[in-house]
PDB file of C-alpha atoms in Angstrom:
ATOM      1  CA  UNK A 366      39.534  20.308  29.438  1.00 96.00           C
ATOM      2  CA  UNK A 367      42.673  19.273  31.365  1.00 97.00           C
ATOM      3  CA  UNK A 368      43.036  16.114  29.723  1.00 98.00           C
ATOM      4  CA  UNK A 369      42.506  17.851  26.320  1.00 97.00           C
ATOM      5  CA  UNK A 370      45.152  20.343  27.689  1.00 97.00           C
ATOM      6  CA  UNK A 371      48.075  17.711  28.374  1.00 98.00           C
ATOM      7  CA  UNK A 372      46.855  14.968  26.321  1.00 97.00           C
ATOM      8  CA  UNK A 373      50.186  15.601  23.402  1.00 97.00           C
ATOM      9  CA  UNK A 374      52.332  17.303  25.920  1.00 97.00           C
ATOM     10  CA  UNK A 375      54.696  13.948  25.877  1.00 97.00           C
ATOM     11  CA  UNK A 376      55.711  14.224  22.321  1.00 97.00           C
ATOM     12  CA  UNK A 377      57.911  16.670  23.560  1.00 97.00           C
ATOM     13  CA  UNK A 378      59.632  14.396  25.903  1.00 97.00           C
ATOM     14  CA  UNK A 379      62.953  12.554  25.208  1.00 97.00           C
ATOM     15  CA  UNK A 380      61.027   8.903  25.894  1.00 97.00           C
ATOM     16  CA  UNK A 381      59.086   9.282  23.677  1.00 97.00           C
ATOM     17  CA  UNK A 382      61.025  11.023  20.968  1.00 96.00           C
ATOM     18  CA  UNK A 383      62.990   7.316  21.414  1.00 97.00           C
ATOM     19  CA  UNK A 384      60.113   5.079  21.520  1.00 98.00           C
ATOM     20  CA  UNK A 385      57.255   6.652  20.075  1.00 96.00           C
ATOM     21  CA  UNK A 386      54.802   4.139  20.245  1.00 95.00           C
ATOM     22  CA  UNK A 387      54.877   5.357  24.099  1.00 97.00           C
ATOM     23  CA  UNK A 388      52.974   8.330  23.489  1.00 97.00           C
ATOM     24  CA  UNK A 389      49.895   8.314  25.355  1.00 97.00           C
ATOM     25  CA  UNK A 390      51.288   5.508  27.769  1.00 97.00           C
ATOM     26  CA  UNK A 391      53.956   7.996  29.360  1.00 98.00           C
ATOM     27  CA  UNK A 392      51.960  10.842  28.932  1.00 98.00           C
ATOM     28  CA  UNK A 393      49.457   8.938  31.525  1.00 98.00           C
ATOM     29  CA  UNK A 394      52.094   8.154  34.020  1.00 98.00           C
ATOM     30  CA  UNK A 395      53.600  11.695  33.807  1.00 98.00           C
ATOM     31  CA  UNK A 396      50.393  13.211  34.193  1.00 98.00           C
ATOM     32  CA  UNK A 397      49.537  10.630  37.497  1.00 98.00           C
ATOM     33  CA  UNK A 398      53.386  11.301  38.765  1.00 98.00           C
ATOM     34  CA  UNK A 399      52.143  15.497  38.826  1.00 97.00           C
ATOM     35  CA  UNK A 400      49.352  14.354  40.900  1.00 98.00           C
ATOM     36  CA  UNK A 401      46.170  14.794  38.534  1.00 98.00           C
ATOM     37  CA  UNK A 402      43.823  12.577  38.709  1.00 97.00           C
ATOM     38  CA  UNK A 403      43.383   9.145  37.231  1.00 97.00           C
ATOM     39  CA  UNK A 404      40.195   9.706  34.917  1.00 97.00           C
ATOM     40  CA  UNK A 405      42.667  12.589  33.417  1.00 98.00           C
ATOM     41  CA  UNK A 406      45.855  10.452  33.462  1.00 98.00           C
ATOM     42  CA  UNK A 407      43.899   7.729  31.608  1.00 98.00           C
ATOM     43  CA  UNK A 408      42.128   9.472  29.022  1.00 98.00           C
ATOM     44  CA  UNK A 409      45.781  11.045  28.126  1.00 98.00           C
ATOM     45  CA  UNK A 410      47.120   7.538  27.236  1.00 98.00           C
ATOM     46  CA  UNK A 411      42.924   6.543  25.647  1.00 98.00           C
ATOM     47  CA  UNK A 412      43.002   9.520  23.462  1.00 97.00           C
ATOM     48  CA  UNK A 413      44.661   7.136  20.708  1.00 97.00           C
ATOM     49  CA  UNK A 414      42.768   4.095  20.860  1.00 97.00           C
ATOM     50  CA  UNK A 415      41.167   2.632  19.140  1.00 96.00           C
ATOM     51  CA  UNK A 416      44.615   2.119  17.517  1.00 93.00           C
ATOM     52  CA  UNK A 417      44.226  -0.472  14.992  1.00 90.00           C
ATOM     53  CA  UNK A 418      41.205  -2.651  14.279  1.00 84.00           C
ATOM     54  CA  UNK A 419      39.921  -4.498  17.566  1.00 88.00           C
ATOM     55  CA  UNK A 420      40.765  -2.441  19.674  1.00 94.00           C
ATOM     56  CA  UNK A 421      40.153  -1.273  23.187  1.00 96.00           C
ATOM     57  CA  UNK A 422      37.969   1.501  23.276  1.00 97.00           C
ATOM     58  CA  UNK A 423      38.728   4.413  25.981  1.00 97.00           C
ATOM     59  CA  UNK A 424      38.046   3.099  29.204  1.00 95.00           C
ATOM     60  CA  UNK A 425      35.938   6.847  30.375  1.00 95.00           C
ATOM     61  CA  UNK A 426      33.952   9.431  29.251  1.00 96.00           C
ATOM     62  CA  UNK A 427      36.743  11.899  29.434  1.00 97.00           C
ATOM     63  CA  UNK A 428      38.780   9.453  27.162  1.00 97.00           C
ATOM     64  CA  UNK A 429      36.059   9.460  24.441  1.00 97.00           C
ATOM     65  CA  UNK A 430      35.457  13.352  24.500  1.00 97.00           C
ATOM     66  CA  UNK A 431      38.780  14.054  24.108  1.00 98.00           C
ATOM     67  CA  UNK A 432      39.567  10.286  21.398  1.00 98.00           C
ATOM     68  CA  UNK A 433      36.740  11.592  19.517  1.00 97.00           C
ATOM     69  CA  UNK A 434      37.742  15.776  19.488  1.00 97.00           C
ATOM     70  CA  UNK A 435      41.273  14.419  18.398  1.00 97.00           C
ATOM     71  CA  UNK A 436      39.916  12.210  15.500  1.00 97.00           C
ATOM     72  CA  UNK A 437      37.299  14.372  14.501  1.00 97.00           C
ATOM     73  CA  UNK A 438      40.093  17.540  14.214  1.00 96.00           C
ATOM     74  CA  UNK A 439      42.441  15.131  12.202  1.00 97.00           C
ATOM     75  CA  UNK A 440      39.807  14.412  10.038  1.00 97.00           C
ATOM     76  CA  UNK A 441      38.028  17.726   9.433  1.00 97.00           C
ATOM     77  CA  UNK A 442      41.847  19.516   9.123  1.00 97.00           C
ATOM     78  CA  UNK A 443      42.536  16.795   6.298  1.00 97.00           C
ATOM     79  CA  UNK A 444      39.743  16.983   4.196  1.00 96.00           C
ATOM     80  CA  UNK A 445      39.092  20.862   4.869  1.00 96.00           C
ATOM     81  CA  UNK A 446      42.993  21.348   2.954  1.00 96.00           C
ATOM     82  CA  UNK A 447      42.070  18.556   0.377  1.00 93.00           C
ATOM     83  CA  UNK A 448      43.983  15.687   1.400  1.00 92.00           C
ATOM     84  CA  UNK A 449      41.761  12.591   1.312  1.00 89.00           C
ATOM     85  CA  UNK A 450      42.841   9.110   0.882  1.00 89.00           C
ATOM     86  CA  UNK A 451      42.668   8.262  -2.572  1.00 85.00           C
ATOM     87  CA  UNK A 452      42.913   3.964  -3.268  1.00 81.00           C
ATOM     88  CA  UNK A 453      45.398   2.267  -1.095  1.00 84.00           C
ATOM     89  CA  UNK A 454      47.182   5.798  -0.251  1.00 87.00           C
ATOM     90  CA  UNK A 455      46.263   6.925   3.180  1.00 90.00           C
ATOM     91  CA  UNK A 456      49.412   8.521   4.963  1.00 90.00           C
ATOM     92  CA  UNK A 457      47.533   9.964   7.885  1.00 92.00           C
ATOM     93  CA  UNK A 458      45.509   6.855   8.599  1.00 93.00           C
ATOM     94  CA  UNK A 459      42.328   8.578   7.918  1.00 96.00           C
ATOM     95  CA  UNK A 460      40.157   5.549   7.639  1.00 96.00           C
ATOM     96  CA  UNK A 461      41.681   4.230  10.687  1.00 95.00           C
ATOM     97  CA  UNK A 462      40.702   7.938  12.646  1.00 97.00           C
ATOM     98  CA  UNK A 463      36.824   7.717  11.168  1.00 97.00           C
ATOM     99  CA  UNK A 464      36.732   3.588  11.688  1.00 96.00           C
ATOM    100  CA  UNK A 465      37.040   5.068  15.565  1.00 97.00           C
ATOM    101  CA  UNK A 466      34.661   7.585  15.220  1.00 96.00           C
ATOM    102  CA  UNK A 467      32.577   5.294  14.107  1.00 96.00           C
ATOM    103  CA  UNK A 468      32.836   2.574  17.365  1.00 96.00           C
ATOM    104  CA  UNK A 469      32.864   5.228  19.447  1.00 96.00           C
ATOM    105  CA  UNK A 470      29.698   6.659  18.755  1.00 94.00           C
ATOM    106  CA  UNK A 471      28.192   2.910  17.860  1.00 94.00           C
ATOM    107  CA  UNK A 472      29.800   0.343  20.906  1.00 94.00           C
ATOM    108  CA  UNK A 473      29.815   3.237  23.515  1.00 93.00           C
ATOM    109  CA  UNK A 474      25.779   3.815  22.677  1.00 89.00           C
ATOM    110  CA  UNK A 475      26.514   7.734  22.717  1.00 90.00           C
ATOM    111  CA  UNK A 476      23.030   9.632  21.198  1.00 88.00           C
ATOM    112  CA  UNK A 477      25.281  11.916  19.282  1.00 91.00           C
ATOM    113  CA  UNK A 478      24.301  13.130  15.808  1.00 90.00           C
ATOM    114  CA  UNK A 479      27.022  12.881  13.875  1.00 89.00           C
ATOM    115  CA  UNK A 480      26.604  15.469  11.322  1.00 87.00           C
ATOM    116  CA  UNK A 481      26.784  17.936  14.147  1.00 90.00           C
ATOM    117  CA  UNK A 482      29.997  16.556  15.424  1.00 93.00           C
ATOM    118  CA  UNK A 483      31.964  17.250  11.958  1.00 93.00           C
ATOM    119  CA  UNK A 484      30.074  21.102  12.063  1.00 93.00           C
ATOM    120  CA  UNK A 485      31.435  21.545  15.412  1.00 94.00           C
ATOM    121  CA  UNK A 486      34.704  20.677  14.624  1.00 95.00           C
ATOM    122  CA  UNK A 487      34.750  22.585  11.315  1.00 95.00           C
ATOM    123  CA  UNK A 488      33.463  25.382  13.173  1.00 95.00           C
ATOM    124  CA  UNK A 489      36.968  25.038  16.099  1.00 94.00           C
ATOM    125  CA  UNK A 490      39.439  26.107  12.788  1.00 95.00           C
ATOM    126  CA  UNK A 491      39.553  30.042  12.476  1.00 95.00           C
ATOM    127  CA  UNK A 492      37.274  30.712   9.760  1.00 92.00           C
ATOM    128  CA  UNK A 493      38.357  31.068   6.150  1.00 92.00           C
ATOM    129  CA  UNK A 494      40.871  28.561   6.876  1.00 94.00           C
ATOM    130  CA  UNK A 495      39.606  25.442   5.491  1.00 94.00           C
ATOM    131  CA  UNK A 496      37.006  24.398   2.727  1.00 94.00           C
ATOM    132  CA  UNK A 497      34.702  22.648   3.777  1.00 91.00           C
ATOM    133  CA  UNK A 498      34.110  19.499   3.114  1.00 93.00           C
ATOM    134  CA  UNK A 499      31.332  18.478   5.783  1.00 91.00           C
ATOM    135  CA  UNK A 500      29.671  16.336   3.166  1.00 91.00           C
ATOM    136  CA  UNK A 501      32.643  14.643   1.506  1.00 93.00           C
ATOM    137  CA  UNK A 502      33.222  13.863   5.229  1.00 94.00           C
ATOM    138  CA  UNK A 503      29.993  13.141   6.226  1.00 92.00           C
ATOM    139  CA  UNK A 504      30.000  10.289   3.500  1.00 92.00           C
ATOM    140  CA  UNK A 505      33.282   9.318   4.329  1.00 94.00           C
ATOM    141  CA  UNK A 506      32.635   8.256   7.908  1.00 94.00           C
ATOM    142  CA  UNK A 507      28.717   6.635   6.193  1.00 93.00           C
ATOM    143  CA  UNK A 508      31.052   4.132   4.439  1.00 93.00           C
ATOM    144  CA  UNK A 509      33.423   3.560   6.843  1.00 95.00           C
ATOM    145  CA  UNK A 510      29.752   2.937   9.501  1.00 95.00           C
ATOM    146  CA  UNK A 511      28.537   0.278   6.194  1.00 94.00           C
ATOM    147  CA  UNK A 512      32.462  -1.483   6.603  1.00 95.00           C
ATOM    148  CA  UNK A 513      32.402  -1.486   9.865  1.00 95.00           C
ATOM    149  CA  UNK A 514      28.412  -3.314   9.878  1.00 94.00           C
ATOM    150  CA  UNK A 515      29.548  -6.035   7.247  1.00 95.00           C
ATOM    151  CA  UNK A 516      32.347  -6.781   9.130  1.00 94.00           C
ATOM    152  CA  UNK A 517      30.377  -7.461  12.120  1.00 92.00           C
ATOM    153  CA  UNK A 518      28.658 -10.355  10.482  1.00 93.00           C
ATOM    154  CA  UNK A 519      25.545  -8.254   8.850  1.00 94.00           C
ATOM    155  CA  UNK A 520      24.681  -8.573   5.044  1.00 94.00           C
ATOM    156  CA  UNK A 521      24.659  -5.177   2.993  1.00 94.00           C
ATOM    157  CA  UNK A 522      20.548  -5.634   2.761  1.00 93.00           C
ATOM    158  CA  UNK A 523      20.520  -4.951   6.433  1.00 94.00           C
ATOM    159  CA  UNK A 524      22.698  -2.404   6.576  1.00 94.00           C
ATOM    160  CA  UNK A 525      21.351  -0.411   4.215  1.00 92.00           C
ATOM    161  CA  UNK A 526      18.182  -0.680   5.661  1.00 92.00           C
ATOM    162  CA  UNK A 527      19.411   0.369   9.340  1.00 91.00           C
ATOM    163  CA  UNK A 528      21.368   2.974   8.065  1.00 88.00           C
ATOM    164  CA  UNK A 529      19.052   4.726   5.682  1.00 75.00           C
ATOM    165  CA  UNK A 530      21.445   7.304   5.111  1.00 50.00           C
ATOM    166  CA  UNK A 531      20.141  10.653   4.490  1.00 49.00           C
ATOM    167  CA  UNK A 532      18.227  10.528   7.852  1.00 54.00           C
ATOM    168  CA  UNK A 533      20.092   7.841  10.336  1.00 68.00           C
ATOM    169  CA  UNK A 534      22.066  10.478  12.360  1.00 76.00           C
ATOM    170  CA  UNK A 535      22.767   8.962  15.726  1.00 81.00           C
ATOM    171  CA  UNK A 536      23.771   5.379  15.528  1.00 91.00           C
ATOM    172  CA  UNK A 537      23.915   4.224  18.601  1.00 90.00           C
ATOM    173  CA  UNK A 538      20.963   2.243  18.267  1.00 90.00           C
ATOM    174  CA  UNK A 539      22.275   0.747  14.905  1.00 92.00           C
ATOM    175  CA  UNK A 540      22.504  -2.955  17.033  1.00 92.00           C
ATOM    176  CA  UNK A 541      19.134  -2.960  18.178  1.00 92.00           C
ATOM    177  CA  UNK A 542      17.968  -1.787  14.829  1.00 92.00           C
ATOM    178  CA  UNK A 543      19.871  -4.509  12.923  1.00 94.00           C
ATOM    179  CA  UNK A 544      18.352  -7.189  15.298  1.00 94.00           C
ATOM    180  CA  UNK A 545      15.413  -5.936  14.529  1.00 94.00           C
ATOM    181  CA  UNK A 546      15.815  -6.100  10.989  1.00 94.00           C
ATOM    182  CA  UNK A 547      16.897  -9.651  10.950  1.00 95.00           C
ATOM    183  CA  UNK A 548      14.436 -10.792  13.207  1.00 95.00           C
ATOM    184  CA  UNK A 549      11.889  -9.115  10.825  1.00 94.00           C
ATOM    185  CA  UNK A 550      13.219 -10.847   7.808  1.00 93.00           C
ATOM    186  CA  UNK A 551      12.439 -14.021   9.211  1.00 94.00           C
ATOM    187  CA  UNK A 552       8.854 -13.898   8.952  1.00 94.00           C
ATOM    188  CA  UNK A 553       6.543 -14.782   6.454  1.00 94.00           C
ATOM    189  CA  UNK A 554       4.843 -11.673   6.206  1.00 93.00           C
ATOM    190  CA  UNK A 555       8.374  -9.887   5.443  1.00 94.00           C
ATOM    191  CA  UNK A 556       9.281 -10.575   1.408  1.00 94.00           C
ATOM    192  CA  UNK A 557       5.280  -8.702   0.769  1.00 93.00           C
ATOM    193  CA  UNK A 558       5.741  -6.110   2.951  1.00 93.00           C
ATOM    194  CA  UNK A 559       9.473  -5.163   2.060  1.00 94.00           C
ATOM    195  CA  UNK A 560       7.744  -5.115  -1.967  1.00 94.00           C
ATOM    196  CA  UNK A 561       5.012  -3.174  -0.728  1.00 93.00           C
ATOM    197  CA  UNK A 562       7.285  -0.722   0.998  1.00 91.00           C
ATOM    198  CA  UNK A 563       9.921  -0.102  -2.222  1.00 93.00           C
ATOM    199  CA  UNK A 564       6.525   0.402  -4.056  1.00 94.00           C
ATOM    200  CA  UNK A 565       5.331   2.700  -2.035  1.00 94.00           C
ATOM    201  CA  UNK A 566       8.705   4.614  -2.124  1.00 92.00           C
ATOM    202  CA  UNK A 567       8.840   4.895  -5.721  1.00 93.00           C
ATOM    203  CA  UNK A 568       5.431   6.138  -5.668  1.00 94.00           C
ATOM    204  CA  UNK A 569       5.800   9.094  -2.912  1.00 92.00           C
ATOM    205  CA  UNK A 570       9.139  10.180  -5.219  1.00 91.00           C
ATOM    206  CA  UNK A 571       7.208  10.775  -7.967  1.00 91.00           C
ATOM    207  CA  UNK A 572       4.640  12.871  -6.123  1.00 89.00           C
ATOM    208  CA  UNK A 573       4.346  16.032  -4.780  1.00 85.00           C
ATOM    209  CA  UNK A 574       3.467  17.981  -1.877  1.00 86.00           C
ATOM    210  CA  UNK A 575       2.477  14.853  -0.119  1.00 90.00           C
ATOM    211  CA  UNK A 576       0.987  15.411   3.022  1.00 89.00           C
ATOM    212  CA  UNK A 577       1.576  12.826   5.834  1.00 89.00           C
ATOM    213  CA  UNK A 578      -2.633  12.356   6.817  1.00 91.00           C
ATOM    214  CA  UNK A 579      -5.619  11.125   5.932  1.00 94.00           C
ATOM    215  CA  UNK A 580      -9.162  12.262   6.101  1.00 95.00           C
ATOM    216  CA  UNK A 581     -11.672   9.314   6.603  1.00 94.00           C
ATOM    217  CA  UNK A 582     -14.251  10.602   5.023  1.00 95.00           C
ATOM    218  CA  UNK A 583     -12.558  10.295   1.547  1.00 95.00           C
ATOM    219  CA  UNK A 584     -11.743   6.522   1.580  1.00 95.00           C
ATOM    220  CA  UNK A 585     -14.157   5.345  -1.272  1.00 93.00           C
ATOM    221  CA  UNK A 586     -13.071   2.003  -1.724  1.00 95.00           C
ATOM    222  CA  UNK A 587     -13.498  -0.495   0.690  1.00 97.00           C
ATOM    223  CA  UNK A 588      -9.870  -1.807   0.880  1.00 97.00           C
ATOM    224  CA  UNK A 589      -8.584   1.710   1.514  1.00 96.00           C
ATOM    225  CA  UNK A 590     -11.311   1.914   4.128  1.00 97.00           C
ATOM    226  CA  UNK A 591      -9.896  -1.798   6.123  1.00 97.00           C
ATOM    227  CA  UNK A 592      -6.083  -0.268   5.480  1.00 97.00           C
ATOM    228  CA  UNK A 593      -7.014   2.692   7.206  1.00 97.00           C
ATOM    229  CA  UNK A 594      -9.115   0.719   9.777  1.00 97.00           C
ATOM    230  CA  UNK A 595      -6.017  -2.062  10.042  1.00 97.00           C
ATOM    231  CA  UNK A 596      -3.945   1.422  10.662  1.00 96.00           C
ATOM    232  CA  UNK A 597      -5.451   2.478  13.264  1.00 96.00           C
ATOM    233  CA  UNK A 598      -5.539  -0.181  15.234  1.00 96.00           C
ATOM    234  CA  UNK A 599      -1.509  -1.039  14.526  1.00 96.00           C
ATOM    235  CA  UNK A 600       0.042   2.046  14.260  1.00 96.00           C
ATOM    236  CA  UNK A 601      -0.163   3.100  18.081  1.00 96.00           C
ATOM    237  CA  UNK A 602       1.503  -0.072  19.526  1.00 96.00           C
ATOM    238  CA  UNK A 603       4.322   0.132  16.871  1.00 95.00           C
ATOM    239  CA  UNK A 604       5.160   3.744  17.695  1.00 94.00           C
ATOM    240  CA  UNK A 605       4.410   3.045  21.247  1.00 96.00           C
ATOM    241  CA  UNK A 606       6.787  -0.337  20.795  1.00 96.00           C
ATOM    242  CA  UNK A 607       9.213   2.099  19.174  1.00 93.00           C
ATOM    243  CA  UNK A 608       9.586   5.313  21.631  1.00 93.00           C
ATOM    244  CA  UNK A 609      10.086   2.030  24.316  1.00 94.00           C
ATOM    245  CA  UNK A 610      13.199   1.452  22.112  1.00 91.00           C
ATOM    246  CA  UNK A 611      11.893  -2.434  21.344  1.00 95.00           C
ATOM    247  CA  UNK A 612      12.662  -1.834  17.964  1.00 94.00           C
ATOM    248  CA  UNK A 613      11.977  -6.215  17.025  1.00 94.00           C
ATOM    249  CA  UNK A 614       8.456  -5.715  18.733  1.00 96.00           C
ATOM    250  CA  UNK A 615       7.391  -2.160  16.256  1.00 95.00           C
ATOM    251  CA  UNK A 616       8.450  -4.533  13.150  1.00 94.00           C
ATOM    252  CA  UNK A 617       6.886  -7.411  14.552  1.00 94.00           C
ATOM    253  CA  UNK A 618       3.563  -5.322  15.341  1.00 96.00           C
ATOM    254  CA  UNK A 619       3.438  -4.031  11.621  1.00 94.00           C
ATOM    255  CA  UNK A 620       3.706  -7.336   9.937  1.00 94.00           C
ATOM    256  CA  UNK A 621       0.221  -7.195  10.866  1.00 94.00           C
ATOM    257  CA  UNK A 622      -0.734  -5.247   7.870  1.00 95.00           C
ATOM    258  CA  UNK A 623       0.245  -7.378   5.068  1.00 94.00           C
ATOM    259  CA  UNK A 624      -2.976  -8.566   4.166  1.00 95.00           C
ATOM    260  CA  UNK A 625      -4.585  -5.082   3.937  1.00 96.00           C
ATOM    261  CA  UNK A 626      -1.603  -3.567   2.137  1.00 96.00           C
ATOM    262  CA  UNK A 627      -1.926  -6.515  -0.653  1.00 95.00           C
ATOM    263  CA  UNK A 628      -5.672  -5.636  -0.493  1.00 96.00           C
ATOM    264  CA  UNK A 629      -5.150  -2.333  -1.273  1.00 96.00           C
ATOM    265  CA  UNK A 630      -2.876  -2.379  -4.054  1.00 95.00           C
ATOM    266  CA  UNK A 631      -4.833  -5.238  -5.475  1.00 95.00           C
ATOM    267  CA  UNK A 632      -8.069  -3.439  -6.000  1.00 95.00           C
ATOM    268  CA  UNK A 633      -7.030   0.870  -5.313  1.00 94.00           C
ATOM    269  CA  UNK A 634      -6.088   3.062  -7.967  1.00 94.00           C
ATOM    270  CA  UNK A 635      -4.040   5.149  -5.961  1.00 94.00           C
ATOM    271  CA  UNK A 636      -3.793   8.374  -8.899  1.00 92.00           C
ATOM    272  CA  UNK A 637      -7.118   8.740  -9.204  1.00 92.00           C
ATOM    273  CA  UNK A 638      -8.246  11.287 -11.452  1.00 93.00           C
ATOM    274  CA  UNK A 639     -10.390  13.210  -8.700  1.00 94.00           C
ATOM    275  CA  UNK A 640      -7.375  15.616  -7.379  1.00 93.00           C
ATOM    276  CA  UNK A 641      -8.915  14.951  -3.807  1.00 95.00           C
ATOM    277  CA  UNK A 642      -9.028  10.930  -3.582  1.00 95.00           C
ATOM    278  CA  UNK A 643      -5.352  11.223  -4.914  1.00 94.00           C
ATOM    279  CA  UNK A 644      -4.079  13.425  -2.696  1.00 94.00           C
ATOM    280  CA  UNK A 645      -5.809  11.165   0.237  1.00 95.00           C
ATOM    281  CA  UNK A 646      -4.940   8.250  -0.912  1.00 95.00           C
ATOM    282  CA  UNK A 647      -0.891   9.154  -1.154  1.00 96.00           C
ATOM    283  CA  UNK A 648      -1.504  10.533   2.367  1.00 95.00           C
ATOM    284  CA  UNK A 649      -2.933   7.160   3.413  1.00 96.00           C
ATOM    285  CA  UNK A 650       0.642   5.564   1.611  1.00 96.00           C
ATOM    286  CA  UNK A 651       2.936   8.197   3.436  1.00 94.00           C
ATOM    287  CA  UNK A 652       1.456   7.605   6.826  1.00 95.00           C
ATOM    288  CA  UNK A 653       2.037   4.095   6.163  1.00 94.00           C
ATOM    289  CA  UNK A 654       5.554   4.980   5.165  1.00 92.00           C
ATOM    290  CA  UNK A 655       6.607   6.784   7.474  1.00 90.00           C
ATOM    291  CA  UNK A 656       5.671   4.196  10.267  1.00 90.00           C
ATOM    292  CA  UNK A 657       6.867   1.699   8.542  1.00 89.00           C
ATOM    293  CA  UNK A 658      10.478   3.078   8.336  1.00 89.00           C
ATOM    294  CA  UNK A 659      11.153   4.356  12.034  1.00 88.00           C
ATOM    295  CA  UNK A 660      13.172   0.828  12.511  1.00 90.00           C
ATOM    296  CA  UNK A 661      14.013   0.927   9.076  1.00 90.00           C
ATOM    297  CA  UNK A 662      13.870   1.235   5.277  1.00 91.00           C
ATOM    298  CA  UNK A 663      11.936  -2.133   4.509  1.00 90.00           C
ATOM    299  CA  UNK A 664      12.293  -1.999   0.884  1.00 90.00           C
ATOM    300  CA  UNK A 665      16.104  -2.895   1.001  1.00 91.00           C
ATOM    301  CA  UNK A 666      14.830  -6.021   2.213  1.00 91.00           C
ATOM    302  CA  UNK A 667      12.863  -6.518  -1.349  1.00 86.00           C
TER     303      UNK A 667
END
């Protein structure tokens, strides 16, 4: 709160009126001449960075609460009045403010949902005030996350398939989940079961009321029955490989299932005309799904 309190209070200061690219930098060694401490004196002069691409990040806690609640209000104040960047134009560096939202919550590994962080600071400006434009930001920081990836050295395959938009929310386990993703393309088993996944996605979309489960004693055909079976016995270690965070292992531990997956689409007919088998049979599919895309969405891999 203190740092939050004095972190602009050297704009008003001649030095910095002369040279402002000292703001921040004098506002630290005011704040340690006063006598408060140095976590506050340094997340005065952090509160800016990261500055420009590359970077330091703050070098505390305190200077990434208060870096972040800075960004976050110039962002959410812009877009809440209706002044986004539009092509090259970007006057308040806007894409520089979310490209630091964006490292902060990825390089610092904070387990912040990001979604909530532009509600919360949507919800600071007296209501009425602003429009808002959660979701125009919301996408706005997703694209600057995807820039920010493919400069890093990923492809936009793997990206999209760590990111998997509408439900990746806290990213600081985007690294290990792009590893994971590249170590997983690397296999053999990968190119079927990225197909197999996309197929099954296009096949839940057009269905509905899908219910994620399975009841045994409606798997007719015999490769339904070994996919279930082959289910079983994989399933547990990849969650269990997943809640340990060794995201390379889960993906590793499903690969597992390509031969019953090919199986089954090979010799099931999964819209059966008995209501019932259907209905099990795109339960079997979800559960599938769903396991399959904790790391990731596979079928941006097909």
């Amino acid at each position: 709160d203190q740092a939050a309190q004095l972190a602009k209070c050297d704009l008003l200061t001649d030095m910095v009126g002369e040279f402002p690219e000292l703001q921040g930098t004098m506002g630290r060694y005011y704040a340690l001449n006063d006598g408060y401490t140095a976590e506050i004196s340094d997340a005065i002069e952090d509160h800016y960075k990261p500055r420009f691409a590359g970077d330091e990040l703050p070098r505390s806690e305190v200077g990434v609460v208060v870096a972040l609640a800075d960004k976050l209000e110039t962002l959410v104040g812009m877009f809440g009045i209706g002044n986004l960047p539009t092509g090259d134009k970007d006057p308040f560096a806007l894409r520089r403010h979310a490209l630091g939202v964006v490292r902060m919550l990825v390089e610092s590994a904070l387990p912040l949902h990001f979604y909530a962080l532009t509600r919360l600071a949507f919800a600071a400006f007296p209501a009425g005030l602003l429009t808002d434009a959660s979701a125009e930001l919301d996408q706005f920081l997703i694209d600057r996350l995807r820039g920010y990836l493919r400069d890093t050295g990923y492809v936009v395959a793997e990206v999209d398939a760590a990111i998997y938009a509408k439900h990746m929310t806290e990213w600081h386990s985007l690294p290990k989940r792009l590893a994971a993703v590249r170590a997983f393309a690397t296999l053999p088993e990968a190119p079927a079961l990225a197909s197999a996944n996309k197929r099954i996605s296009n096949i839940l979309k057009k269905a509905e009321n899908v219910q994620v489960q399975v009841n045994a004693s409606l798997l007719h055909e015999a490769a339904e029955q070994a996919l279930h079976a082959a289910m079983q016995g994989v399933l547990p270690n990849a969650n269990a490989q997943f809640e340990a965070g060794d995201y390379s292992a889960s993906l590793q531990t499903l690969a597992a299932l390509r031969a019953p997956v090919d199986a089954f689409f090979d010799d099931v007919m999964v819209n059966a005309d008995d209501p019932a088998l259907k209905a099990n049979r795109l339960g079997l599919l979800a559960t599938l799904h769903a396991a399959m895309n904790r790391v990731a969405d596979l079928s941006k891999l097909a």
